[in-house]
Structure formats: structure tokens, C-alpha cells
Amino acid sequence: MSGAMSGTSGTIAAAGTMEDSPECPLCMETLELDDVYFYPCSCGYQICRFCWHRIRTDENGLCPACRKPYSENPAEYTPLSQEQIQKVRNSKRQKNQEKRQKVVDGRKHLAELRVVQRNLVFVIGLSPRLADPEMLKKQEYFGKFGRIHKIVVNNANVYPGPQGPSMGAYITYYKNEDAARAIQSVNDTYIDGRFLKASFGTTKYCSNFLKNQSCHKPDCMYLHEVGEEEASFTKEDMQMGKHQTFEMMALAQVSKESTNTRSRQKEQDLDVLQETPVIGTGLHGS
């Protein structure tokens, strides 16, 4: 028969090499294992058994491709035994495992990288009074630069100093430009007898992402997608200060964009003033 598979051995061989499960062209549902080898018309046009039954019982009973009437029995149908079905499933499972392993192998190098996050501010030198998320998000501190998504105070690392201990914090903004303005404004400021140092924070990749697994931590701070290549650095790169060069360029770019935005706004304001009519209020004699 033209276009139709023939023989059980042929169908099993095809099942073992099939990479993607085909779909029924009518309902667009993935074909069941038995449907993969179901050809109701001699022309070889393949549909699922559900659509074949629907066409025969509720519609005109004609093949959508060649318009021949469907017979009581399909032109080609070789149902698989349970042993054959299990063999196909095992083959698919093995291929899926190989695909997942290929993804994992392709992500191994990411474990050595740290990615600069443009919306993440890392600040050190905080006094115990300031080392509190609620305090840091106030308008007189980091809240004035923009909407904050999350603040995490690093209590594990306490830095000694002449004025007492100080701590660090990670402040995540919703907008990159807000984080940049915070860094530019806060870095090297003097508060509570301590100099603050602010910079972009870096993040590593989540171990679950590297293993091609789902992460079930709703507040996981690590990356679950591939970051910017230009913002990714190895430990050696960071020892050479390459991430600092990237930060300087990023901050300079934000400053340039802010200046251009202010200039455009001033021009718009001047245009509005020039278009506003002047209404005379002087007294006129009779």
C-alpha cells in the first residue's frame, strides 16, 4: 500500500528511532503509541482513532486527504503488544535522559562563573543600626532611589573596625537604573562613623539549574537562566578586576542615559512654555 507502513517489525524499528511523537493533523493531539501505526485509508493519510471514529459516525465518513469513504476496518493497523509498548517507552526514556545529560554537560562551565546583576546593589560598612531591611528600605536611605524588590542582610560576615562592627547587605531593585543611582549616590558616603562601599552584586547559578532540575525554593537568590555573557566572569577575571571595569562602563552608560533624558525633558518643557499664550491683564482707558 502506498504511504502506509507494513509489518510489525517495521513499526517497532520506527518506534525505536522516533525522536518526537507525531500529532494528529486534525485534533493536533499527540498520537498514542497504538495510533502511531494506525492508517485508516489506503492513501496513507494518518489520523488518530478518535478522529477516524468521529468522521465515520458524526460526519461524512470521507478521508480528509483523498475523499474516499472510510471502510469498517482501517487499511493498516498493527496494534502493539505490551512488551513492544514497554520497549518503545524504555527507548524514549533513555533518549530523554541522554538529552537531559547533554544539557547538564553544556552547563558545567557555568558553575565557575559569577554574573554581575545590574539590579542588585551590594553595600558594606553598615552599622548595626542600619543593618536591618526595614531601616534600609526607608526613604532617607535606599528607598529613595526606587522600588525595592528584596533586601537581604548578610549577618554571617561581620567586619571589625575602629567604630565597631559593620555588616553588608544585598538590595535588589525592580529597575536597573535605580540600582545604578543607588550605587553612585551611596558609594564612599560616611554614615554612623563608617564609610559605605556600594557596587553591583554578583550571583552564581543555582545548582538545580546546573543539573537541569526544577528549583522549588521560592526565594532562591541564584540564577535559573543563562545570564549576560558580557556580565559573566570567572574567579580569575574578578581577581584581575574585569568585573570592576564592566561596572564602571555600566554606571557611565546609565549616567549618560539619565543626562539625555533630562535634556529631552527640558526641551519639552521649553516647547510647552513657548506654545502657551500670554493673556494680557493690563487696564485700558476708555
PDB file of C-alpha atoms in Angstrom:
ATOM      1  CA  MET A   1       0.000   0.000   0.000  1.00  0.00           C
ATOM      2  CA  SER A   2       1.353   3.376  -0.947  1.00  0.00           C
ATOM      3  CA  GLY A   3       2.344   5.584   2.010  1.00  0.00           C
ATOM      4  CA  ALA A   4       1.393   3.045   4.691  1.00  0.00           C
ATOM      5  CA  MET A   5       3.748   1.166   6.993  1.00  0.00           C
ATOM      6  CA  SER A   6       3.677  -2.580   6.719  1.00  0.00           C
ATOM      7  CA  GLY A   7       4.788  -5.262   9.120  1.00  0.00           C
ATOM      8  CA  THR A   8       5.188  -5.275  12.885  1.00  0.00           C
ATOM      9  CA  SER A   9       8.982  -5.408  12.713  1.00  0.00           C
ATOM     10  CA  GLY A  10       8.957  -2.208  10.684  1.00  0.00           C
ATOM     11  CA  THR A  11       6.759  -0.412  13.169  1.00  0.00           C
ATOM     12  CA  ILE A  12       8.938  -1.439  16.116  1.00  0.00           C
ATOM     13  CA  ALA A  13      12.066  -0.282  14.330  1.00  0.00           C
ATOM     14  CA  ALA A  14      10.415   3.034  13.572  1.00  0.00           C
ATOM     15  CA  ALA A  15       9.296   3.380  17.172  1.00  0.00           C
ATOM     16  CA  GLY A  16      12.848   2.858  18.376  1.00  0.00           C
ATOM     17  CA  THR A  17      14.170   5.674  16.192  1.00  0.00           C
ATOM     18  CA  MET A  18      11.281   8.142  16.530  1.00  0.00           C
ATOM     19  CA  GLU A  19      12.544  11.287  18.289  1.00  0.00           C
ATOM     20  CA  ASP A  20       9.328  13.316  18.513  1.00  0.00           C
ATOM     21  CA  SER A  21       5.830  11.946  18.948  1.00  0.00           C
ATOM     22  CA  PRO A  22       3.747  12.909  15.881  1.00  0.00           C
ATOM     23  CA  GLU A  23       0.436  14.706  16.169  1.00  0.00           C
ATOM     24  CA  CYS A  24      -2.913  14.041  14.597  1.00  0.00           C
ATOM     25  CA  PRO A  25      -3.320  16.645  11.804  1.00  0.00           C
ATOM     26  CA  LEU A  26      -6.986  17.147  12.706  1.00  0.00           C
ATOM     27  CA  CYS A  27      -7.160  17.472  16.502  1.00  0.00           C
ATOM     28  CA  MET A  28      -3.433  18.299  16.920  1.00  0.00           C
ATOM     29  CA  GLU A  29      -3.188  15.927  19.887  1.00  0.00           C
ATOM     30  CA  THR A  30      -0.104  13.754  20.305  1.00  0.00           C
ATOM     31  CA  LEU A  31      -0.737  10.300  18.901  1.00  0.00           C
ATOM     32  CA  GLU A  32      -0.948   7.415  21.320  1.00  0.00           C
ATOM     33  CA  LEU A  33       1.553   4.607  20.752  1.00  0.00           C
ATOM     34  CA  ASP A  34      -1.047   2.468  19.001  1.00  0.00           C
ATOM     35  CA  ASP A  35      -2.217   5.427  16.906  1.00  0.00           C
ATOM     36  CA  VAL A  36       1.302   5.975  15.555  1.00  0.00           C
ATOM     37  CA  TYR A  37       0.798   2.873  13.386  1.00  0.00           C
ATOM     38  CA  PHE A  38      -2.855   3.483  12.526  1.00  0.00           C
ATOM     39  CA  TYR A  39      -3.627   4.326   8.885  1.00  0.00           C
ATOM     40  CA  PRO A  40      -7.390   4.214   8.248  1.00  0.00           C
ATOM     41  CA  CYS A  41      -7.179   4.954   4.495  1.00  0.00           C
ATOM     42  CA  SER A  42      -5.257   3.222   1.730  1.00  0.00           C
ATOM     43  CA  CYS A  43      -3.867   6.604   0.621  1.00  0.00           C
ATOM     44  CA  GLY A  44      -1.668   6.585   3.740  1.00  0.00           C
ATOM     45  CA  TYR A  45      -3.145   9.741   5.352  1.00  0.00           C
ATOM     46  CA  GLN A  46      -2.729   9.264   9.096  1.00  0.00           C
ATOM     47  CA  ILE A  47      -5.135  10.455  11.793  1.00  0.00           C
ATOM     48  CA  CYS A  48      -5.894   9.273  15.305  1.00  0.00           C
ATOM     49  CA  ARG A  49      -8.545   6.653  16.025  1.00  0.00           C
ATOM     50  CA  PHE A  50     -10.722   9.214  17.828  1.00  0.00           C
ATOM     51  CA  CYS A  51     -10.938  11.470  14.748  1.00  0.00           C
ATOM     52  CA  TRP A  52     -11.449   8.453  12.476  1.00  0.00           C
ATOM     53  CA  HIS A  53     -14.412   7.326  14.598  1.00  0.00           C
ATOM     54  CA  ARG A  54     -15.825  10.879  14.716  1.00  0.00           C
ATOM     55  CA  ILE A  55     -15.653  11.270  10.935  1.00  0.00           C
ATOM     56  CA  ARG A  56     -17.297   7.895  10.346  1.00  0.00           C
ATOM     57  CA  THR A  57     -20.104   8.316  12.888  1.00  0.00           C
ATOM     58  CA  ASP A  58     -20.802  12.080  13.063  1.00  0.00           C
ATOM     59  CA  GLU A  59     -19.562  13.474   9.741  1.00  0.00           C
ATOM     60  CA  ASN A  60     -19.397  12.481   6.051  1.00  0.00           C
ATOM     61  CA  GLY A  61     -17.219   9.417   6.568  1.00  0.00           C
ATOM     62  CA  LEU A  62     -14.686  10.533   3.941  1.00  0.00           C
ATOM     63  CA  CYS A  63     -10.903  10.627   4.200  1.00  0.00           C
ATOM     64  CA  PRO A  64      -9.867  14.302   4.545  1.00  0.00           C
ATOM     65  CA  ALA A  65      -6.992  13.755   2.092  1.00  0.00           C
ATOM     66  CA  CYS A  66      -8.285  11.688  -0.833  1.00  0.00           C
ATOM     67  CA  ARG A  67     -12.061  11.871  -0.110  1.00  0.00           C
ATOM     68  CA  LYS A  68     -12.509   8.087  -0.282  1.00  0.00           C
ATOM     69  CA  PRO A  69     -15.126   6.643   2.072  1.00  0.00           C
ATOM     70  CA  TYR A  70     -13.668   5.057   5.202  1.00  0.00           C
ATOM     71  CA  SER A  71     -14.308   1.329   5.454  1.00  0.00           C
ATOM     72  CA  GLU A  72     -15.306  -0.597   8.562  1.00  0.00           C
ATOM     73  CA  ASN A  73     -11.710  -1.712   9.068  1.00  0.00           C
ATOM     74  CA  PRO A  74      -8.635   0.525   8.802  1.00  0.00           C
ATOM     75  CA  ALA A  75      -6.366  -0.033   5.829  1.00  0.00           C
ATOM     76  CA  GLU A  76      -3.322  -0.504   8.027  1.00  0.00           C
ATOM     77  CA  TYR A  77      -3.338  -1.080  11.783  1.00  0.00           C
ATOM     78  CA  THR A  78      -0.844  -3.109  13.744  1.00  0.00           C
ATOM     79  CA  PRO A  79      -1.568  -2.842  17.477  1.00  0.00           C
ATOM     80  CA  LEU A  80       1.477  -3.301  19.686  1.00  0.00           C
ATOM     81  CA  SER A  81       1.784  -5.859  22.442  1.00  0.00           C
ATOM     82  CA  GLN A  82       2.522  -4.736  25.999  1.00  0.00           C
ATOM     83  CA  GLU A  83       6.077  -5.946  25.614  1.00  0.00           C
ATOM     84  CA  GLN A  84       6.520  -3.879  22.474  1.00  0.00           C
ATOM     85  CA  ILE A  85       4.961  -0.802  24.080  1.00  0.00           C
ATOM     86  CA  GLN A  86       7.317  -1.135  27.047  1.00  0.00           C
ATOM     87  CA  LYS A  87      10.257  -1.393  24.673  1.00  0.00           C
ATOM     88  CA  VAL A  88       9.250   1.833  22.955  1.00  0.00           C
ATOM     89  CA  ARG A  89       8.764   3.599  26.291  1.00  0.00           C
ATOM     90  CA  ASN A  90      12.160   2.467  27.534  1.00  0.00           C
ATOM     91  CA  SER A  91      13.750   3.746  24.333  1.00  0.00           C
ATOM     92  CA  LYS A  92      12.070   7.146  24.732  1.00  0.00           C
ATOM     93  CA  ARG A  93      13.037   7.317  28.397  1.00  0.00           C
ATOM     94  CA  GLN A  94      16.665   6.625  27.530  1.00  0.00           C
ATOM     95  CA  LYS A  95      16.652   9.306  24.848  1.00  0.00           C
ATOM     96  CA  ASN A  96      15.148  11.832  27.265  1.00  0.00           C
ATOM     97  CA  GLN A  97      17.843  11.015  29.812  1.00  0.00           C
ATOM     98  CA  GLU A  98      20.507  11.491  27.153  1.00  0.00           C
ATOM     99  CA  LYS A  99      19.005  14.865  26.220  1.00  0.00           C
ATOM    100  CA  ARG A 100      18.944  15.993  29.851  1.00  0.00           C
ATOM    101  CA  GLN A 101      22.528  14.865  30.340  1.00  0.00           C
ATOM    102  CA  LYS A 102      23.553  16.786  27.240  1.00  0.00           C
ATOM    103  CA  VAL A 103      22.012  19.944  28.740  1.00  0.00           C
ATOM    104  CA  VAL A 104      23.811  19.315  32.044  1.00  0.00           C
ATOM    105  CA  ASP A 105      27.129  18.826  30.259  1.00  0.00           C
ATOM    106  CA  GLY A 106      26.558  22.079  28.378  1.00  0.00           C
ATOM    107  CA  ARG A 107      26.083  23.957  31.663  1.00  0.00           C
ATOM    108  CA  LYS A 108      29.087  22.619  33.559  1.00  0.00           C
ATOM    109  CA  HIS A 109      31.232  25.640  32.739  1.00  0.00           C
ATOM    110  CA  LEU A 110      28.608  27.960  34.254  1.00  0.00           C
ATOM    111  CA  ALA A 111      29.426  26.665  37.745  1.00  0.00           C
ATOM    112  CA  GLU A 112      32.719  28.589  37.633  1.00  0.00           C
ATOM    113  CA  LEU A 113      31.124  31.888  36.622  1.00  0.00           C
ATOM    114  CA  ARG A 114      29.792  34.809  38.620  1.00  0.00           C
ATOM    115  CA  VAL A 115      27.310  37.100  36.882  1.00  0.00           C
ATOM    116  CA  VAL A 116      27.017  40.809  37.654  1.00  0.00           C
ATOM    117  CA  GLN A 117      23.387  41.689  38.321  1.00  0.00           C
ATOM    118  CA  ARG A 118      22.543  45.198  37.135  1.00  0.00           C
ATOM    119  CA  ASN A 119      19.596  45.495  39.524  1.00  0.00           C
ATOM    120  CA  LEU A 120      21.459  44.202  42.597  1.00  0.00           C
ATOM    121  CA  VAL A 121      23.351  46.507  44.976  1.00  0.00           C
ATOM    122  CA  PHE A 122      25.930  45.092  47.370  1.00  0.00           C
ATOM    123  CA  VAL A 123      26.773  47.510  50.166  1.00  0.00           C
ATOM    124  CA  ILE A 124      29.241  47.011  53.037  1.00  0.00           C
ATOM    125  CA  GLY A 125      30.071  49.172  56.050  1.00  0.00           C
ATOM    126  CA  LEU A 126      26.579  49.210  57.546  1.00  0.00           C
ATOM    127  CA  SER A 127      26.357  49.886  61.258  1.00  0.00           C
ATOM    128  CA  PRO A 128      24.201  47.566  63.396  1.00  0.00           C
ATOM    129  CA  ARG A 129      21.558  50.299  63.373  1.00  0.00           C
ATOM    130  CA  LEU A 130      21.375  50.285  59.566  1.00  0.00           C
ATOM    131  CA  ALA A 131      21.788  46.541  59.093  1.00  0.00           C
ATOM    132  CA  ASP A 132      18.058  45.978  59.088  1.00  0.00           C
ATOM    133  CA  PRO A 133      15.868  45.506  55.973  1.00  0.00           C
ATOM    134  CA  GLU A 134      13.115  47.772  57.259  1.00  0.00           C
ATOM    135  CA  MET A 135      15.600  50.533  58.032  1.00  0.00           C
ATOM    136  CA  LEU A 136      17.379  50.251  54.677  1.00  0.00           C
ATOM    137  CA  LYS A 137      14.171  50.483  52.646  1.00  0.00           C
ATOM    138  CA  LYS A 138      13.180  53.806  54.249  1.00  0.00           C
ATOM    139  CA  GLN A 139      13.065  56.891  52.049  1.00  0.00           C
ATOM    140  CA  GLU A 140      16.050  58.511  53.744  1.00  0.00           C
ATOM    141  CA  TYR A 141      18.204  55.542  52.772  1.00  0.00           C
ATOM    142  CA  PHE A 142      17.869  53.131  49.831  1.00  0.00           C
ATOM    143  CA  GLY A 143      14.129  53.526  49.377  1.00  0.00           C
ATOM    144  CA  LYS A 144      14.548  56.946  47.773  1.00  0.00           C
ATOM    145  CA  PHE A 145      16.264  55.539  44.700  1.00  0.00           C
ATOM    146  CA  GLY A 146      13.371  53.382  43.510  1.00  0.00           C
ATOM    147  CA  ARG A 147      11.112  50.463  44.245  1.00  0.00           C
ATOM    148  CA  ILE A 148      12.905  47.688  46.124  1.00  0.00           C
ATOM    149  CA  HIS A 149      12.132  44.037  45.468  1.00  0.00           C
ATOM    150  CA  LYS A 150      14.143  42.411  48.243  1.00  0.00           C
ATOM    151  CA  ILE A 151      16.747  43.172  50.916  1.00  0.00           C
ATOM    152  CA  VAL A 152      18.980  40.502  52.444  1.00  0.00           C
ATOM    153  CA  VAL A 153      21.354  41.463  55.264  1.00  0.00           C
ATOM    154  CA  ASN A 154      24.488  39.319  55.437  1.00  0.00           C
ATOM    155  CA  ASN A 155      24.762  38.587  59.157  1.00  0.00           C
ATOM    156  CA  ALA A 156      27.243  35.779  58.575  1.00  0.00           C
ATOM    157  CA  ASN A 157      30.113  38.149  57.756  1.00  0.00           C
ATOM    158  CA  VAL A 158      30.793  40.883  60.327  1.00  0.00           C
ATOM    159  CA  TYR A 159      33.612  43.297  59.538  1.00  0.00           C
ATOM    160  CA  PRO A 160      35.583  44.715  62.507  1.00  0.00           C
ATOM    161  CA  GLY A 161      36.505  48.398  62.577  1.00  0.00           C
ATOM    162  CA  PRO A 162      37.579  51.267  64.854  1.00  0.00           C
ATOM    163  CA  GLN A 163      33.949  52.397  65.234  1.00  0.00           C
ATOM    164  CA  GLY A 164      32.670  48.892  65.926  1.00  0.00           C
ATOM    165  CA  PRO A 165      31.419  46.061  63.743  1.00  0.00           C
ATOM    166  CA  SER A 166      29.820  46.626  60.361  1.00  0.00           C
ATOM    167  CA  MET A 167      27.864  44.384  58.001  1.00  0.00           C
ATOM    168  CA  GLY A 168      26.831  44.080  54.386  1.00  0.00           C
ATOM    169  CA  ALA A 169      23.529  43.763  52.558  1.00  0.00           C
ATOM    170  CA  TYR A 170      22.146  42.852  49.145  1.00  0.00           C
ATOM    171  CA  ILE A 171      19.452  45.202  47.852  1.00  0.00           C
ATOM    172  CA  THR A 172      17.513  44.134  44.765  1.00  0.00           C
ATOM    173  CA  TYR A 173      15.661  46.809  42.800  1.00  0.00           C
ATOM    174  CA  TYR A 174      12.998  46.283  40.197  1.00  0.00           C
ATOM    175  CA  LYS A 175      14.803  48.606  37.769  1.00  0.00           C
ATOM    176  CA  ASN A 176      18.466  48.535  36.758  1.00  0.00           C
ATOM    177  CA  GLU A 177      18.724  52.311  36.642  1.00  0.00           C
ATOM    178  CA  ASP A 178      17.527  52.604  40.255  1.00  0.00           C
ATOM    179  CA  ALA A 179      20.302  50.277  41.413  1.00  0.00           C
ATOM    180  CA  ALA A 180      22.863  52.290  39.452  1.00  0.00           C
ATOM    181  CA  ARG A 181      21.691  55.565  41.015  1.00  0.00           C
ATOM    182  CA  ALA A 182      21.894  53.986  44.460  1.00  0.00           C
ATOM    183  CA  ILE A 183      25.494  52.903  43.869  1.00  0.00           C
ATOM    184  CA  GLN A 184      26.525  56.303  42.527  1.00  0.00           C
ATOM    185  CA  SER A 185      24.922  58.125  45.456  1.00  0.00           C
ATOM    186  CA  VAL A 186      25.895  55.826  48.332  1.00  0.00           C
ATOM    187  CA  ASN A 187      29.414  54.705  47.469  1.00  0.00           C
ATOM    188  CA  ASP A 188      32.049  56.372  49.730  1.00  0.00           C
ATOM    189  CA  THR A 189      29.445  58.133  51.900  1.00  0.00           C
ATOM    190  CA  TYR A 190      30.047  58.414  55.646  1.00  0.00           C
ATOM    191  CA  ILE A 191      27.241  57.235  57.963  1.00  0.00           C
ATOM    192  CA  ASP A 192      27.377  56.270  61.637  1.00  0.00           C
ATOM    193  CA  GLY A 193      31.150  56.680  61.705  1.00  0.00           C
ATOM    194  CA  ARG A 194      31.707  54.295  58.808  1.00  0.00           C
ATOM    195  CA  PHE A 195      32.396  54.645  55.094  1.00  0.00           C
ATOM    196  CA  LEU A 196      29.944  52.757  52.915  1.00  0.00           C
ATOM    197  CA  LYS A 197      31.100  50.915  49.816  1.00  0.00           C
ATOM    198  CA  ALA A 198      28.485  50.083  47.198  1.00  0.00           C
ATOM    199  CA  SER A 199      28.781  48.129  43.974  1.00  0.00           C
ATOM    200  CA  PHE A 200      26.804  45.799  41.748  1.00  0.00           C
ATOM    201  CA  GLY A 201      26.268  42.404  43.340  1.00  0.00           C
ATOM    202  CA  THR A 202      27.265  39.166  41.646  1.00  0.00           C
ATOM    203  CA  THR A 203      25.313  35.926  41.622  1.00  0.00           C
ATOM    204  CA  LYS A 204      26.190  32.331  40.815  1.00  0.00           C
ATOM    205  CA  TYR A 205      23.995  29.741  39.152  1.00  0.00           C
ATOM    206  CA  CYS A 206      21.532  27.637  41.115  1.00  0.00           C
ATOM    207  CA  SER A 207      22.732  24.049  41.498  1.00  0.00           C
ATOM    208  CA  ASN A 208      19.316  22.811  40.374  1.00  0.00           C
ATOM    209  CA  PHE A 209      19.586  24.810  37.151  1.00  0.00           C
ATOM    210  CA  LEU A 210      23.039  23.358  36.508  1.00  0.00           C
ATOM    211  CA  LYS A 211      21.574  19.864  36.942  1.00  0.00           C
ATOM    212  CA  ASN A 212      18.643  20.713  34.625  1.00  0.00           C
ATOM    213  CA  GLN A 213      16.224  20.274  37.523  1.00  0.00           C
ATOM    214  CA  SER A 214      13.407  22.439  38.865  1.00  0.00           C
ATOM    215  CA  CYS A 215      14.186  24.688  41.832  1.00  0.00           C
ATOM    216  CA  HIS A 216      11.494  24.585  44.496  1.00  0.00           C
ATOM    217  CA  LYS A 217      12.859  27.469  46.598  1.00  0.00           C
ATOM    218  CA  PRO A 218      10.530  30.444  46.031  1.00  0.00           C
ATOM    219  CA  ASP A 219      13.146  32.918  47.318  1.00  0.00           C
ATOM    220  CA  CYS A 220      16.208  31.347  45.717  1.00  0.00           C
ATOM    221  CA  MET A 221      18.723  34.115  45.077  1.00  0.00           C
ATOM    222  CA  TYR A 222      20.718  32.238  42.454  1.00  0.00           C
ATOM    223  CA  LEU A 223      20.318  32.266  38.677  1.00  0.00           C
ATOM    224  CA  HIS A 224      17.886  29.967  36.879  1.00  0.00           C
ATOM    225  CA  GLU A 225      18.644  31.133  33.342  1.00  0.00           C
ATOM    226  CA  VAL A 226      21.793  31.959  31.426  1.00  0.00           C
ATOM    227  CA  GLY A 227      22.992  35.470  32.253  1.00  0.00           C
ATOM    228  CA  GLU A 228      24.585  38.108  30.055  1.00  0.00           C
ATOM    229  CA  GLU A 229      27.841  36.900  28.555  1.00  0.00           C
ATOM    230  CA  GLU A 230      29.475  40.322  28.943  1.00  0.00           C
ATOM    231  CA  ALA A 231      28.486  40.377  32.623  1.00  0.00           C
ATOM    232  CA  SER A 232      29.857  36.876  33.372  1.00  0.00           C
ATOM    233  CA  PHE A 233      33.272  36.480  34.956  1.00  0.00           C
ATOM    234  CA  THR A 234      35.474  33.684  36.230  1.00  0.00           C
ATOM    235  CA  LYS A 235      37.282  33.955  39.564  1.00  0.00           C
ATOM    236  CA  GLU A 236      40.453  34.765  37.658  1.00  0.00           C
ATOM    237  CA  ASP A 237      38.653  37.552  35.791  1.00  0.00           C
ATOM    238  CA  MET A 238      37.460  39.037  39.066  1.00  0.00           C
ATOM    239  CA  GLN A 239      40.944  38.866  40.580  1.00  0.00           C
ATOM    240  CA  MET A 240      42.119  40.901  37.597  1.00  0.00           C
ATOM    241  CA  GLY A 241      39.346  43.448  38.222  1.00  0.00           C
ATOM    242  CA  LYS A 242      37.492  42.860  34.957  1.00  0.00           C
ATOM    243  CA  HIS A 243      34.121  42.979  36.714  1.00  0.00           C
ATOM    244  CA  GLN A 244      35.007  46.432  38.076  1.00  0.00           C
ATOM    245  CA  THR A 245      35.749  47.668  34.563  1.00  0.00           C
ATOM    246  CA  PHE A 246      32.362  46.333  33.472  1.00  0.00           C
ATOM    247  CA  GLU A 247      30.701  48.115  36.411  1.00  0.00           C
ATOM    248  CA  MET A 248      32.328  51.441  35.563  1.00  0.00           C
ATOM    249  CA  MET A 249      31.107  51.181  31.974  1.00  0.00           C
ATOM    250  CA  ALA A 250      27.599  50.200  33.074  1.00  0.00           C
ATOM    251  CA  LEU A 251      27.360  53.105  35.524  1.00  0.00           C
ATOM    252  CA  ALA A 252      28.689  55.517  32.911  1.00  0.00           C
ATOM    253  CA  GLN A 253      26.066  54.307  30.447  1.00  0.00           C
ATOM    254  CA  VAL A 254      23.273  54.862  32.979  1.00  0.00           C
ATOM    255  CA  SER A 255      24.581  58.374  33.740  1.00  0.00           C
ATOM    256  CA  LYS A 256      24.649  59.202  30.035  1.00  0.00           C
ATOM    257  CA  GLU A 257      21.091  57.949  29.537  1.00  0.00           C
ATOM    258  CA  SER A 258      19.872  59.919  32.569  1.00  0.00           C
ATOM    259  CA  THR A 259      21.520  63.099  31.238  1.00  0.00           C
ATOM    260  CA  ASN A 260      19.923  62.605  27.826  1.00  0.00           C
ATOM    261  CA  THR A 261      16.536  62.020  29.443  1.00  0.00           C
ATOM    262  CA  ARG A 262      16.798  65.225  31.487  1.00  0.00           C
ATOM    263  CA  SER A 263      17.852  67.188  28.398  1.00  0.00           C
ATOM    264  CA  ARG A 264      14.865  65.916  26.418  1.00  0.00           C
ATOM    265  CA  GLN A 265      12.546  66.778  29.299  1.00  0.00           C
ATOM    266  CA  LYS A 266      13.901  70.337  29.482  1.00  0.00           C
ATOM    267  CA  GLU A 267      13.397  70.762  25.743  1.00  0.00           C
ATOM    268  CA  GLN A 268       9.809  69.529  26.043  1.00  0.00           C
ATOM    269  CA  ASP A 269       9.152  71.907  28.944  1.00  0.00           C
ATOM    270  CA  LEU A 270      10.527  74.844  26.920  1.00  0.00           C
ATOM    271  CA  ASP A 271       8.360  73.888  23.952  1.00  0.00           C
ATOM    272  CA  VAL A 272       5.283  73.875  26.201  1.00  0.00           C
ATOM    273  CA  LEU A 273       6.171  77.310  27.633  1.00  0.00           C
ATOM    274  CA  GLN A 274       6.695  78.777  24.181  1.00  0.00           C
ATOM    275  CA  GLU A 275       3.344  77.453  22.959  1.00  0.00           C
ATOM    276  CA  THR A 276       1.415  78.765  25.985  1.00  0.00           C
ATOM    277  CA  PRO A 277      -0.436  82.010  25.031  1.00  0.00           C
ATOM    278  CA  VAL A 278       0.147  85.100  27.188  1.00  0.00           C
ATOM    279  CA  ILE A 279      -3.094  86.642  28.448  1.00  0.00           C
ATOM    280  CA  GLY A 280      -2.936  90.407  28.995  1.00  0.00           C
ATOM    281  CA  THR A 281      -4.169  91.728  32.365  1.00  0.00           C
ATOM    282  CA  GLY A 282      -3.447  95.465  31.991  1.00  0.00           C
ATOM    283  CA  LEU A 283      -6.109  98.196  32.486  1.00  0.00           C
ATOM    284  CA  HIS A 284      -7.292 100.043  29.422  1.00  0.00           C
ATOM    285  CA  GLY A 285      -8.627 103.576  29.421  1.00  0.00           C
ATOM    286  CA  SER A 286     -11.929 104.496  27.835  1.00  0.00           C
TER     287      SER A 286
END
